[in-house]
JSON list of C-alpha atoms and ligand atoms in Angstrom, two decimals:
[
{"chain": "A", "resi": 1, "resn": "MET", "atom": "CA", "xyz": [5.83, 17.22, -5.88]},
{"chain": "A", "resi": 2, "resn": "GLY", "atom": "CA", "xyz": [4.90, 14.01, -3.55]},
{"chain": "A", "resi": 3, "resn": "ASN", "atom": "CA", "xyz": [8.12, 11.86, -1.96]},
{"chain": "A", "resi": 4, "resn": "PHE", "atom": "CA", "xyz": [9.02, 8.65, -3.16]},
{"chain": "A", "resi": 5, "resn": "GLU", "atom": "CA", "xyz": [10.47, 6.61, 0.17]},
{"chain": "A", "resi": 6, "resn": "VAL", "atom": "CA", "xyz": [12.01, 2.83, 0.32]},
{"chain": "A", "resi": 7, "resn": "MET", "atom": "CA", "xyz": [12.10, 1.82, 3.74]},
{"chain": "A", "resi": 8, "resn": "ASN", "atom": "CA", "xyz": [14.88, 0.89, 5.04]},
{"chain": "A", "resi": 9, "resn": "HIS", "atom": "CA", "xyz": [13.94, -0.21, 8.62]},
{"chain": "A", "resi": 10, "resn": "PRO", "atom": "CA", "xyz": [16.43, -3.87, 9.00]},
{"chain": "A", "resi": 11, "resn": "LEU", "atom": "CA", "xyz": [12.78, -5.85, 9.96]},
{"chain": "A", "resi": 12, "resn": "ILE", "atom": "CA", "xyz": [11.56, -4.67, 6.73]},
{"chain": "A", "resi": 13, "resn": "GLN", "atom": "CA", "xyz": [14.20, -5.55, 4.37]},
{"chain": "A", "resi": 14, "resn": "HIS", "atom": "CA", "xyz": [14.98, -8.96, 6.81]},
{"chain": "A", "resi": 15, "resn": "LYS", "atom": "CA", "xyz": [11.06, -9.97, 6.44]},
{"chain": "A", "resi": 16, "resn": "LEU", "atom": "CA", "xyz": [10.89, -9.08, 2.65]},
{"chain": "A", "resi": 17, "resn": "THR", "atom": "CA", "xyz": [13.77, -11.57, 1.70]},
{"chain": "A", "resi": 18, "resn": "ILE", "atom": "CA", "xyz": [11.59, -14.20, 3.29]},
{"chain": "A", "resi": 19, "resn": "ILE", "atom": "CA", "xyz": [8.82, -13.46, 0.73]},
{"chain": "A", "resi": 20, "resn": "ARG", "atom": "CA", "xyz": [11.17, -12.98, -1.95]},
{"chain": "A", "resi": 21, "resn": "ASN", "atom": "CA", "xyz": [12.42, -16.53, -1.79]},
{"chain": "A", "resi": 22, "resn": "LYS", "atom": "CA", "xyz": [10.83, -18.64, -3.95]},
{"chain": "A", "resi": 23, "resn": "ASP", "atom": "CA", "xyz": [10.41, -21.89, -1.82]},
{"chain": "A", "resi": 24, "resn": "CYS", "atom": "CA", "xyz": [8.57, -19.27, 0.60]},
{"chain": "A", "resi": 25, "resn": "GLY", "atom": "CA", "xyz": [5.11, -21.12, 1.00]},
{"chain": "A", "resi": 26, "resn": "THR", "atom": "CA", "xyz": [1.23, -19.34, 0.89]},
{"chain": "A", "resi": 27, "resn": "ARG", "atom": "CA", "xyz": [0.96, -19.62, 4.78]},
{"chain": "A", "resi": 28, "resn": "GLU", "atom": "CA", "xyz": [4.35, -18.18, 5.21]},
{"chain": "A", "resi": 29, "resn": "PHE", "atom": "CA", "xyz": [4.08, -15.27, 2.64]},
{"chain": "A", "resi": 30, "resn": "ARG", "atom": "CA", "xyz": [0.65, -14.05, 4.14]},
{"chain": "A", "resi": 31, "resn": "GLU", "atom": "CA", "xyz": [1.81, -13.91, 7.35]},
{"chain": "A", "resi": 32, "resn": "VAL", "atom": "CA", "xyz": [5.00, -12.24, 6.41]},
{"chain": "A", "resi": 33, "resn": "VAL", "atom": "CA", "xyz": [3.55, -10.11, 3.95]},
{"chain": "A", "resi": 34, "resn": "ASN", "atom": "CA", "xyz": [1.07, -8.70, 6.42]},
{"chain": "A", "resi": 35, "resn": "GLU", "atom": "CA", "xyz": [3.81, -8.65, 9.13]},
{"chain": "A", "resi": 36, "resn": "ILE", "atom": "CA", "xyz": [5.74, -5.79, 6.46]},
{"chain": "A", "resi": 37, "resn": "ALA", "atom": "CA", "xyz": [2.60, -4.09, 6.31]},
{"chain": "A", "resi": 38, "resn": "THR", "atom": "CA", "xyz": [2.18, -3.79, 10.02]},
{"chain": "A", "resi": 39, "resn": "LEU", "atom": "CA", "xyz": [6.00, -2.07, 9.37]},
{"chain": "A", "resi": 40, "resn": "LEU", "atom": "CA", "xyz": [5.23, 0.09, 7.08]},
{"chain": "A", "resi": 41, "resn": "ALA", "atom": "CA", "xyz": [1.92, 1.53, 8.67]},
{"chain": "A", "resi": 42, "resn": "PHE", "atom": "CA", "xyz": [4.66, 2.26, 10.91]},
{"chain": "A", "resi": 43, "resn": "GLU", "atom": "CA", "xyz": [6.53, 4.32, 9.22]},
{"chain": "A", "resi": 44, "resn": "VAL", "atom": "CA", "xyz": [4.28, 5.95, 7.01]},
{"chain": "A", "resi": 45, "resn": "SER", "atom": "CA", "xyz": [2.15, 7.31, 9.85]},
{"chain": "A", "resi": 46, "resn": "ARG", "atom": "CA", "xyz": [5.21, 9.26, 11.28]},
{"chain": "A", "resi": 47, "resn": "ASP", "atom": "CA", "xyz": [3.62, 12.59, 9.98]},
{"chain": "A", "resi": 48, "resn": "MET", "atom": "CA", "xyz": [0.09, 12.05, 11.49]},
{"chain": "A", "resi": 49, "resn": "PRO", "atom": "CA", "xyz": [-0.94, 15.27, 13.19]},
{"chain": "A", "resi": 50, "resn": "LEU", "atom": "CA", "xyz": [-1.12, 15.72, 17.32]},
{"chain": "A", "resi": 51, "resn": "GLU", "atom": "CA", "xyz": [-2.93, 17.89, 19.22]},
{"chain": "A", "resi": 52, "resn": "ASP", "atom": "CA", "xyz": [-2.32, 18.68, 22.93]},
{"chain": "A", "resi": 53, "resn": "ILE", "atom": "CA", "xyz": [-4.41, 17.00, 25.38]},
{"chain": "A", "resi": 54, "resn": "ASP", "atom": "CA", "xyz": [-4.99, 16.58, 29.38]},
{"chain": "A", "resi": 55, "resn": "VAL", "atom": "CA", "xyz": [-5.14, 13.13, 30.94]},
{"chain": "A", "resi": 56, "resn": "GLN", "atom": "CA", "xyz": [-5.77, 12.45, 34.40]},
{"chain": "A", "resi": 57, "resn": "THR", "atom": "CA", "xyz": [-3.10, 9.76, 35.60]},
{"chain": "A", "resi": 58, "resn": "PRO", "atom": "CA", "xyz": [-3.88, 7.94, 38.80]},
{"chain": "A", "resi": 59, "resn": "GLU", "atom": "CA", "xyz": [-1.33, 10.29, 39.51]},
{"chain": "A", "resi": 60, "resn": "GLY", "atom": "CA", "xyz": [-1.76, 13.70, 38.31]},
{"chain": "A", "resi": 61, "resn": "VAL", "atom": "CA", "xyz": [-2.55, 15.31, 35.08]},
{"chain": "A", "resi": 62, "resn": "ALA", "atom": "CA", "xyz": [-0.30, 14.48, 32.17]},
{"chain": "A", "resi": 63, "resn": "HIS", "atom": "CA", "xyz": [0.23, 17.12, 29.45]},
{"chain": "A", "resi": 64, "resn": "ALA", "atom": "CA", "xyz": [-0.49, 14.25, 26.47]},
{"chain": "A", "resi": 65, "resn": "LYS", "atom": "CA", "xyz": [-0.82, 14.15, 23.11]},
{"chain": "A", "resi": 66, "resn": "HIS", "atom": "CA", "xyz": [-3.68, 12.65, 20.81]},
{"chain": "A", "resi": 67, "resn": "LEU", "atom": "CA", "xyz": [-4.07, 11.73, 16.91]},
{"chain": "A", "resi": 68, "resn": "THR", "atom": "CA", "xyz": [-6.58, 14.53, 15.25]},
{"chain": "A", "resi": 69, "resn": "GLY", "atom": "CA", "xyz": [-6.83, 15.60, 11.97]},
{"chain": "A", "resi": 70, "resn": "LYS", "atom": "CA", "xyz": [-8.25, 13.08, 9.09]},
{"chain": "A", "resi": 71, "resn": "LYS", "atom": "CA", "xyz": [-9.61, 9.79, 9.99]},
{"chain": "A", "resi": 72, "resn": "VAL", "atom": "CA", "xyz": [-8.49, 7.35, 7.54]},
{"chain": "A", "resi": 73, "resn": "ALA", "atom": "CA", "xyz": [-9.23, 4.67, 4.79]},
{"chain": "A", "resi": 74, "resn": "VAL", "atom": "CA", "xyz": [-7.32, 2.02, 3.93]},
{"chain": "A", "resi": 75, "resn": "VAL", "atom": "CA", "xyz": [-7.85, 1.37, 0.18]},
{"chain": "A", "resi": 76, "resn": "PRO", "atom": "CA", "xyz": [-6.31, -2.18, -1.78]},
{"chain": "A", "resi": 77, "resn": "ILE", "atom": "CA", "xyz": [-5.90, -2.46, -4.89]},
{"chain": "A", "resi": 78, "resn": "LEU", "atom": "CA", "xyz": [-7.74, -6.19, -5.35]},
{"chain": "A", "resi": 79, "resn": "ARG", "atom": "CA", "xyz": [-6.38, -8.75, -5.37]},
{"chain": "A", "resi": 80, "resn": "ALA", "atom": "CA", "xyz": [-2.72, -8.55, -3.63]},
{"chain": "A", "resi": 81, "resn": "GLY", "atom": "CA", "xyz": [-3.78, -5.84, -1.66]},
{"chain": "A", "resi": 82, "resn": "ILE", "atom": "CA", "xyz": [-5.96, -7.77, 0.60]},
{"chain": "A", "resi": 83, "resn": "GLY", "atom": "CA", "xyz": [-2.77, -9.03, 1.96]},
{"chain": "A", "resi": 84, "resn": "MET", "atom": "CA", "xyz": [-1.73, -6.17, 3.08]},
{"chain": "A", "resi": 85, "resn": "VAL", "atom": "CA", "xyz": [-4.84, -4.90, 4.74]},
{"chain": "A", "resi": 86, "resn": "ASP", "atom": "CA", "xyz": [-4.92, -6.79, 8.04]},
{"chain": "A", "resi": 87, "resn": "GLY", "atom": "CA", "xyz": [-1.29, -5.88, 8.57]},
{"chain": "A", "resi": 88, "resn": "ILE", "atom": "CA", "xyz": [-2.56, -2.16, 8.41]},
{"chain": "A", "resi": 89, "resn": "LEU", "atom": "CA", "xyz": [-5.44, -2.07, 10.68]},
{"chain": "A", "resi": 90, "resn": "ASN", "atom": "CA", "xyz": [-3.15, -3.94, 13.11]},
{"chain": "A", "resi": 91, "resn": "LEU", "atom": "CA", "xyz": [-1.95, -0.10, 13.81]},
{"chain": "A", "resi": 92, "resn": "ILE", "atom": "CA", "xyz": [-5.16, 1.78, 12.40]},
{"chain": "A", "resi": 93, "resn": "PRO", "atom": "CA", "xyz": [-7.75, -0.29, 14.30]},
{"chain": "A", "resi": 94, "resn": "ALA", "atom": "CA", "xyz": [-10.66, 2.64, 13.52]},
{"chain": "A", "resi": 95, "resn": "ALA", "atom": "CA", "xyz": [-9.67, 2.96, 9.68]},
{"chain": "A", "resi": 96, "resn": "LYS", "atom": "CA", "xyz": [-12.58, 2.30, 7.13]},
{"chain": "A", "resi": 97, "resn": "VAL", "atom": "CA", "xyz": [-11.41, 0.19, 4.14]},
{"chain": "A", "resi": 98, "resn": "GLY", "atom": "CA", "xyz": [-12.35, 0.84, 0.46]},
{"chain": "A", "resi": 99, "resn": "HIS", "atom": "CA", "xyz": [-11.81, -2.12, -2.08]},
{"chain": "A", "resi": 100, "resn": "ILE", "atom": "CA", "xyz": [-10.96, -1.19, -6.10]},
{"chain": "A", "resi": 101, "resn": "GLY", "atom": "CA", "xyz": [-10.70, -4.16, -7.96]},
{"chain": "A", "resi": 102, "resn": "MET", "atom": "CA", "xyz": [-8.37, -4.56, -10.96]},
{"chain": "A", "resi": 103, "resn": "TYR", "atom": "CA", "xyz": [-6.74, -6.80, -13.07]},
{"chain": "A", "resi": 104, "resn": "ARG", "atom": "CA", "xyz": [-3.73, -6.68, -15.60]},
{"chain": "A", "resi": 105, "resn": "ASP", "atom": "CA", "xyz": [-4.49, -8.12, -19.04]},
{"chain": "A", "resi": 106, "resn": "GLU", "atom": "CA", "xyz": [-2.10, -10.85, -19.50]},
{"chain": "A", "resi": 107, "resn": "LYS", "atom": "CA", "xyz": [-0.61, -10.14, -22.67]},
{"chain": "A", "resi": 108, "resn": "THR", "atom": "CA", "xyz": [-1.34, -5.95, -23.09]},
{"chain": "A", "resi": 109, "resn": "PHE", "atom": "CA", "xyz": [-0.49, -5.63, -18.71]},
{"chain": "A", "resi": 110, "resn": "GLU", "atom": "CA", "xyz": [-3.14, -3.13, -19.41]},
{"chain": "A", "resi": 111, "resn": "PRO", "atom": "CA", "xyz": [-5.14, -2.54, -15.83]},
{"chain": "A", "resi": 112, "resn": "HIS", "atom": "CA", "xyz": [-8.90, -3.17, -15.99]},
{"chain": "A", "resi": 113, "resn": "GLU", "atom": "CA", "xyz": [-11.41, -2.08, -12.93]},
{"chain": "A", "resi": 114, "resn": "TYR", "atom": "CA", "xyz": [-14.12, -4.56, -12.22]},
{"chain": "A", "resi": 115, "resn": "PHE", "atom": "CA", "xyz": [-15.25, -3.26, -8.38]},
{"chain": "A", "resi": 116, "resn": "VAL", "atom": "CA", "xyz": [-15.51, -0.39, -6.59]},
{"chain": "A", "resi": 117, "resn": "LYS", "atom": "CA", "xyz": [-16.51, 0.15, -3.22]},
{"chain": "A", "resi": 118, "resn": "LEU", "atom": "CA", "xyz": [-15.38, 3.41, -0.88]},
{"chain": "A", "resi": 119, "resn": "PRO", "atom": "CA", "xyz": [-16.73, 4.72, 2.36]},
{"chain": "A", "resi": 120, "resn": "ASN", "atom": "CA", "xyz": [-19.14, 7.42, 1.17]},
{"chain": "A", "resi": 121, "resn": "ASP", "atom": "CA", "xyz": [-17.02, 10.20, 3.17]},
{"chain": "A", "resi": 122, "resn": "ILE", "atom": "CA", "xyz": [-13.89, 9.06, 1.28]},
{"chain": "A", "resi": 123, "resn": "ASP", "atom": "CA", "xyz": [-13.01, 12.56, 0.33]},
{"chain": "A", "resi": 124, "resn": "LYS", "atom": "CA", "xyz": [-12.07, 14.00, 3.54]},
{"chain": "A", "resi": 125, "resn": "ARG", "atom": "CA", "xyz": [-10.08, 11.16, 4.67]},
{"chain": "A", "resi": 126, "resn": "GLN", "atom": "CA", "xyz": [-6.69, 10.21, 4.61]},
{"chain": "A", "resi": 127, "resn": "ILE", "atom": "CA", "xyz": [-5.78, 7.32, 2.41]},
{"chain": "A", "resi": 128, "resn": "PHE", "atom": "CA", "xyz": [-3.15, 4.63, 1.90]},
{"chain": "A", "resi": 129, "resn": "VAL", "atom": "CA", "xyz": [-3.59, 2.67, -1.61]},
{"chain": "A", "resi": 130, "resn": "VAL", "atom": "CA", "xyz": [-2.19, -0.44, -0.95]},
{"chain": "A", "resi": 131, "resn": "ASP", "atom": "CA", "xyz": [-0.69, -2.98, -3.12]},
{"chain": "A", "resi": 132, "resn": "PRO", "atom": "CA", "xyz": [2.23, -5.29, -2.68]},
{"chain": "A", "resi": 133, "resn": "MET", "atom": "CA", "xyz": [3.81, -4.46, -6.67]},
{"chain": "A", "resi": 134, "resn": "LEU", "atom": "CA", "xyz": [4.16, -1.32, -8.38]},
{"chain": "A", "resi": 135, "resn": "ALA", "atom": "CA", "xyz": [4.96, -2.89, -11.98]},
{"chain": "A", "resi": 136, "resn": "THR", "atom": "CA", "xyz": [4.28, -0.78, -14.98]},
{"chain": "A", "resi": 137, "resn": "GLY", "atom": "CA", "xyz": [2.30, 1.95, -12.47]},
{"chain": "A", "resi": 138, "resn": "GLY", "atom": "CA", "xyz": [-0.82, 1.24, -14.57]},
{"chain": "A", "resi": 139, "resn": "SER", "atom": "CA", "xyz": [-3.15, -0.59, -11.80]},
{"chain": "A", "resi": 140, "resn": "ALA", "atom": "CA", "xyz": [-1.91, 2.34, -9.62]},
{"chain": "A", "resi": 141, "resn": "ILE", "atom": "CA", "xyz": [-2.40, 5.25, -11.53]},
{"chain": "A", "resi": 142, "resn": "MET", "atom": "CA", "xyz": [-6.12, 4.21, -12.26]},
{"chain": "A", "resi": 143, "resn": "ALA", "atom": "CA", "xyz": [-6.59, 3.14, -8.57]},
{"chain": "A", "resi": 144, "resn": "VAL", "atom": "CA", "xyz": [-5.95, 6.93, -7.89]},
{"chain": "A", "resi": 145, "resn": "ASP", "atom": "CA", "xyz": [-7.76, 7.77, -10.57]},
{"chain": "A", "resi": 146, "resn": "ALA", "atom": "CA", "xyz": [-11.11, 6.59, -9.17]},
{"chain": "A", "resi": 147, "resn": "LEU", "atom": "CA", "xyz": [-10.24, 7.75, -6.22]},
{"chain": "A", "resi": 148, "resn": "VAL", "atom": "CA", "xyz": [-9.43, 11.79, -7.64]},
{"chain": "A", "resi": 149, "resn": "LYS", "atom": "CA", "xyz": [-12.80, 11.20, -9.93]},
{"chain": "A", "resi": 150, "resn": "ARG", "atom": "CA", "xyz": [-14.85, 10.80, -6.46]},
{"chain": "A", "resi": 151, "resn": "GLY", "atom": "CA", "xyz": [-13.21, 14.42, -4.93]},
{"chain": "A", "resi": 152, "resn": "VAL", "atom": "CA", "xyz": [-10.20, 12.87, -3.23]},
{"chain": "A", "resi": 153, "resn": "PRO", "atom": "CA", "xyz": [-7.50, 15.35, -3.33]},
{"chain": "A", "resi": 154, "resn": "GLU", "atom": "CA", "xyz": [-4.03, 13.79, -4.48]},
{"chain": "A", "resi": 155, "resn": "SER", "atom": "CA", "xyz": [-2.12, 15.40, -1.30]},
{"chain": "A", "resi": 156, "resn": "ASN", "atom": "CA", "xyz": [-4.92, 13.19, 1.11]},
{"chain": "A", "resi": 157, "resn": "ILE", "atom": "CA", "xyz": [-3.46, 9.72, -0.87]},
{"chain": "A", "resi": 158, "resn": "LYS", "atom": "CA", "xyz": [-0.20, 7.43, -0.22]},
{"chain": "A", "resi": 159, "resn": "PHE", "atom": "CA", "xyz": [0.49, 4.74, -1.95]},
{"chain": "A", "resi": 160, "resn": "VAL", "atom": "CA", "xyz": [1.90, 2.04, -0.48]},
{"chain": "A", "resi": 161, "resn": "CYS", "atom": "CA", "xyz": [4.05, -1.30, -1.89]},
{"chain": "A", "resi": 162, "resn": "LEU", "atom": "CA", "xyz": [6.60, -3.61, -1.32]},
{"chain": "A", "resi": 163, "resn": "VAL", "atom": "CA", "xyz": [8.41, -3.62, -4.15]},
{"chain": "A", "resi": 164, "resn": "ALA", "atom": "CA", "xyz": [8.55, -1.39, -6.99]},
{"chain": "A", "resi": 165, "resn": "ALA", "atom": "CA", "xyz": [9.90, -1.04, -10.39]},
{"chain": "A", "resi": 166, "resn": "PRO", "atom": "CA", "xyz": [11.56, 1.91, -11.20]},
{"chain": "A", "resi": 167, "resn": "GLU", "atom": "CA", "xyz": [9.25, 2.12, -14.61]},
{"chain": "A", "resi": 168, "resn": "GLY", "atom": "CA", "xyz": [6.39, 2.19, -12.23]},
{"chain": "A", "resi": 169, "resn": "VAL", "atom": "CA", "xyz": [7.44, 4.86, -9.90]},
{"chain": "A", "resi": 170, "resn": "LYS", "atom": "CA", "xyz": [8.09, 7.19, -12.88]},
{"chain": "A", "resi": 171, "resn": "ALA", "atom": "CA", "xyz": [4.76, 6.59, -14.08]},
{"chain": "A", "resi": 172, "resn": "LEU", "atom": "CA", "xyz": [2.94, 7.12, -11.54]},
{"chain": "A", "resi": 173, "resn": "GLN", "atom": "CA", "xyz": [4.83, 10.27, -10.35]},
{"chain": "A", "resi": 174, "resn": "LYS", "atom": "CA", "xyz": [4.21, 11.43, -13.73]},
{"chain": "A", "resi": 175, "resn": "VAL", "atom": "CA", "xyz": [0.36, 11.36, -13.86]},
{"chain": "A", "resi": 176, "resn": "HIS", "atom": "CA", "xyz": [-0.29, 12.02, -10.07]},
{"chain": "A", "resi": 177, "resn": "PRO", "atom": "CA", "xyz": [2.67, 14.37, -9.20]},
{"chain": "A", "resi": 178, "resn": "ASN", "atom": "CA", "xyz": [0.97, 14.98, -5.72]},
{"chain": "A", "resi": 179, "resn": "ILE", "atom": "CA", "xyz": [1.06, 11.86, -4.00]},
{"chain": "A", "resi": 180, "resn": "ASP", "atom": "CA", "xyz": [3.55, 10.41, -1.54]},
{"chain": "A", "resi": 181, "resn": "ILE", "atom": "CA", "xyz": [5.21, 6.90, -2.82]},
{"chain": "A", "resi": 182, "resn": "TYR", "atom": "CA", "xyz": [6.60, 4.35, -0.40]},
{"chain": "A", "resi": 183, "resn": "SER", "atom": "CA", "xyz": [7.98, 1.01, -0.84]},
{"chain": "A", "resi": 184, "resn": "ALA", "atom": "CA", "xyz": [10.14, -1.89, 0.85]},
{"chain": "A", "resi": 185, "resn": "ALA", "atom": "CA", "xyz": [12.29, -1.88, -2.11]},
{"chain": "A", "resi": 186, "resn": "LEU", "atom": "CA", "xyz": [13.27, -0.48, -5.54]},
{"chain": "A", "resi": 187, "resn": "ASP", "atom": "CA", "xyz": [14.11, -3.48, -7.85]},
{"chain": "A", "resi": 188, "resn": "ASP", "atom": "CA", "xyz": [16.08, -3.21, -11.09]},
{"chain": "A", "resi": 189, "resn": "HIS", "atom": "CA", "xyz": [13.57, -3.31, -14.12]},
{"chain": "A", "resi": 190, "resn": "LEU", "atom": "CA", "xyz": [10.53, -5.16, -15.79]},
{"chain": "A", "resi": 191, "resn": "GLU", "atom": "CA", "xyz": [10.70, -8.37, -17.91]},
{"chain": "A", "resi": 192, "resn": "ASN", "atom": "CA", "xyz": [7.31, -8.98, -19.75]},
{"chain": "A", "resi": 193, "resn": "GLY", "atom": "CA", "xyz": [5.43, -6.98, -17.19]},
{"chain": "A", "resi": 194, "resn": "TYR", "atom": "CA", "xyz": [6.94, -8.33, -13.99]},
{"chain": "A", "resi": 195, "resn": "ILE", "atom": "CA", "xyz": [9.57, -6.86, -11.37]},
{"chain": "A", "resi": 196, "resn": "VAL", "atom": "CA", "xyz": [13.07, -8.36, -11.52]},
{"chain": "A", "resi": 197, "resn": "PRO", "atom": "CA", "xyz": [14.27, -9.67, -9.44]},
{"chain": "A", "resi": 198, "resn": "GLY", "atom": "CA", "xyz": [10.66, -9.06, -7.71]},
{"chain": "A", "resi": 199, "resn": "LEU", "atom": "CA", "xyz": [8.72, -11.58, -5.78]},
{"chain": "A", "resi": 200, "resn": "GLY", "atom": "CA", "xyz": [6.56, -13.09, -8.69]},
{"chain": "A", "resi": 201, "resn": "ASP", "atom": "CA", "xyz": [2.89, -12.94, -8.70]},
{"chain": "A", "resi": 202, "resn": "ALA", "atom": "CA", "xyz": [1.84, -11.76, -5.10]},
{"chain": "A", "resi": 203, "resn": "GLY", "atom": "CA", "xyz": [-1.73, -12.48, -6.04]},
{"chain": "A", "resi": 204, "resn": "ASP", "atom": "CA", "xyz": [-1.09, -15.80, -6.69]},
{"chain": "A", "resi": 205, "resn": "ARG", "atom": "CA", "xyz": [1.15, -16.27, -3.94]},
{"chain": "A", "resi": 206, "resn": "LEU", "atom": "CA", "xyz": [-1.04, -14.83, -1.37]},
{"chain": "A", "resi": 207, "resn": "PHE", "atom": "CA", "xyz": [-3.92, -16.93, -2.25]},
{"chain": "A", "resi": 208, "resn": "GLY", "atom": "CA", "xyz": [-2.23, -20.17, -3.73]},
{"chain": "A", "resi": 209, "resn": "THR", "atom": "CA", "xyz": [-3.65, -19.95, -7.42]},
{"chain": "A", "resi": 210, "resn": "LYS", "atom": "CA", "xyz": [-1.85, -19.68, -10.75]},
{"chain": "B", "resi": 301, "resn": "LIG", "atom": "O1", "xyz": [1.73, -2.01, -12.09]},
{"chain": "B", "resi": 301, "resn": "LIG", "atom": "P1", "xyz": [1.28, -2.77, -12.60]},
{"chain": "B", "resi": 301, "resn": "LIG", "atom": "O2", "xyz": [2.06, -3.08, -13.85]},
{"chain": "B", "resi": 301, "resn": "LIG", "atom": "O3", "xyz": [-0.18, -2.22, -13.53]},
{"chain": "B", "resi": 301, "resn": "LIG", "atom": "O4", "xyz": [1.27, -4.28, -12.40]},
{"chain": "B", "resi": 301, "resn": "LIG", "atom": "C1", "xyz": [0.73, -4.44, -10.76]},
{"chain": "B", "resi": 301, "resn": "LIG", "atom": "C2", "xyz": [-0.29, -5.29, -10.61]},
{"chain": "B", "resi": 301, "resn": "LIG", "atom": "O5", "xyz": [-0.47, -6.76, -10.81]},
{"chain": "B", "resi": 301, "resn": "LIG", "atom": "C3", "xyz": [-0.60, -7.39, -9.91]},
{"chain": "B", "resi": 301, "resn": "LIG", "atom": "O6", "xyz": [-2.31, -7.58, -9.95]},
{"chain": "B", "resi": 301, "resn": "LIG", "atom": "P2", "xyz": [-2.58, -8.62, -11.02]},
{"chain": "B", "resi": 301, "resn": "LIG", "atom": "O7", "xyz": [-3.03, -7.98, -12.02]},
{"chain": "B", "resi": 301, "resn": "LIG", "atom": "O8", "xyz": [-1.82, -9.38, -11.32]},
{"chain": "B", "resi": 301, "resn": "LIG", "atom": "O9", "xyz": [-4.32, -9.02, -10.20]},
{"chain": "B", "resi": 301, "resn": "LIG", "atom": "P3", "xyz": [-4.33, -9.91, -8.82]},
{"chain": "B", "resi": 301, "resn": "LIG", "atom": "O10", "xyz": [-4.19, -8.91, -7.82]},
{"chain": "B", "resi": 301, "resn": "LIG", "atom": "O11", "xyz": [-5.90, -10.14, -8.76]},
{"chain": "B", "resi": 301, "resn": "LIG", "atom": "O12", "xyz": [-3.31, -10.68, -8.75]},
{"chain": "B", "resi": 301, "resn": "LIG", "atom": "C4", "xyz": [-0.44, -6.54, -8.84]},
{"chain": "B", "resi": 301, "resn": "LIG", "atom": "O13", "xyz": [-1.30, -6.92, -7.73]},
{"chain": "B", "resi": 301, "resn": "LIG", "atom": "C5", "xyz": [-0.66, -4.93, -9.07]},
{"chain": "B", "resi": 301, "resn": "LIG", "atom": "O14", "xyz": [-2.29, -4.96, -8.80]},
{"chain": "B", "resi": 302, "resn": "LIG", "atom": "O1", "xyz": [6.00, -8.68, -10.49]},
{"chain": "B", "resi": 302, "resn": "LIG", "atom": "C1", "xyz": [4.81, -8.63, -10.89]},
{"chain": "B", "resi": 302, "resn": "LIG", "atom": "C2", "xyz": [4.40, -7.23, -11.37]},
{"chain": "B", "resi": 302, "resn": "LIG", "atom": "C3", "xyz": [2.73, -7.12, -11.39]},
{"chain": "B", "resi": 302, "resn": "LIG", "atom": "N1", "xyz": [2.02, -8.29, -10.81]},
{"chain": "B", "resi": 302, "resn": "LIG", "atom": "C4", "xyz": [3.05, -9.12, -9.67]},
{"chain": "B", "resi": 302, "resn": "LIG", "atom": "O2", "xyz": [2.09, -9.70, -8.78]},
{"chain": "B", "resi": 302, "resn": "LIG", "atom": "N2", "xyz": [4.19, -9.17, -9.44]},
{"chain": "B", "resi": 303, "resn": "LIG", "atom": "MG1", "xyz": [-1.75, -11.29, -10.02]}
]
């Protein structure tokens, strides 16, 4: 069974409060989402494997460490997931980026896939699927389905979001029990498909649409 973890770092919590505020405008919202994504990337990359390496410094040889293991792919769920990509690439600049386009039906909240473009070696990468909101879980489940269908083991996938609803966490864990889920917050409940208290419509707030 994968983990579900709320990232309680004070900087993450403080910045999340900024974007929850309904008066936070598009520019600040976008900036702070990326800042939170960078902090989340720091936290979720803690278990990246290291190996020993000797490096010649100007003064001698250091018995040091460098990253080993799988290369990384960041996979945003469009649109809102795009808002987190640059923040993650700040820390993992060599990562490749795949895109999965998904929108929720306004009435039924059922997700619909409209675009998938992934690196060719996606099945060999450590994948961070990013989307600010995990509400009913439908979009996240369908995005992970799209990866698994292309040969990605669930254990290679981490789902990273800003706000999760208990309903979404439960649904995602039920269908894809082996992925790790990380969120900056676990909110109270869903109302009409929206997370309460949440932060509203993340895509609209990031891109200034309605
Ligand atoms: O857990 P769920 O119930 O599936 O809801 C979460 C999804 O809803 C939002 O996307 P939306 O459909 O609004 O598309 P957008 O990102 O293009 O605005 C959000 O960005 C997630 O992808
Ligand atoms: O609260 C929510 C739920 C789904 N998508 C959002 O952008 N916000
Ligand atoms: Mg939206």
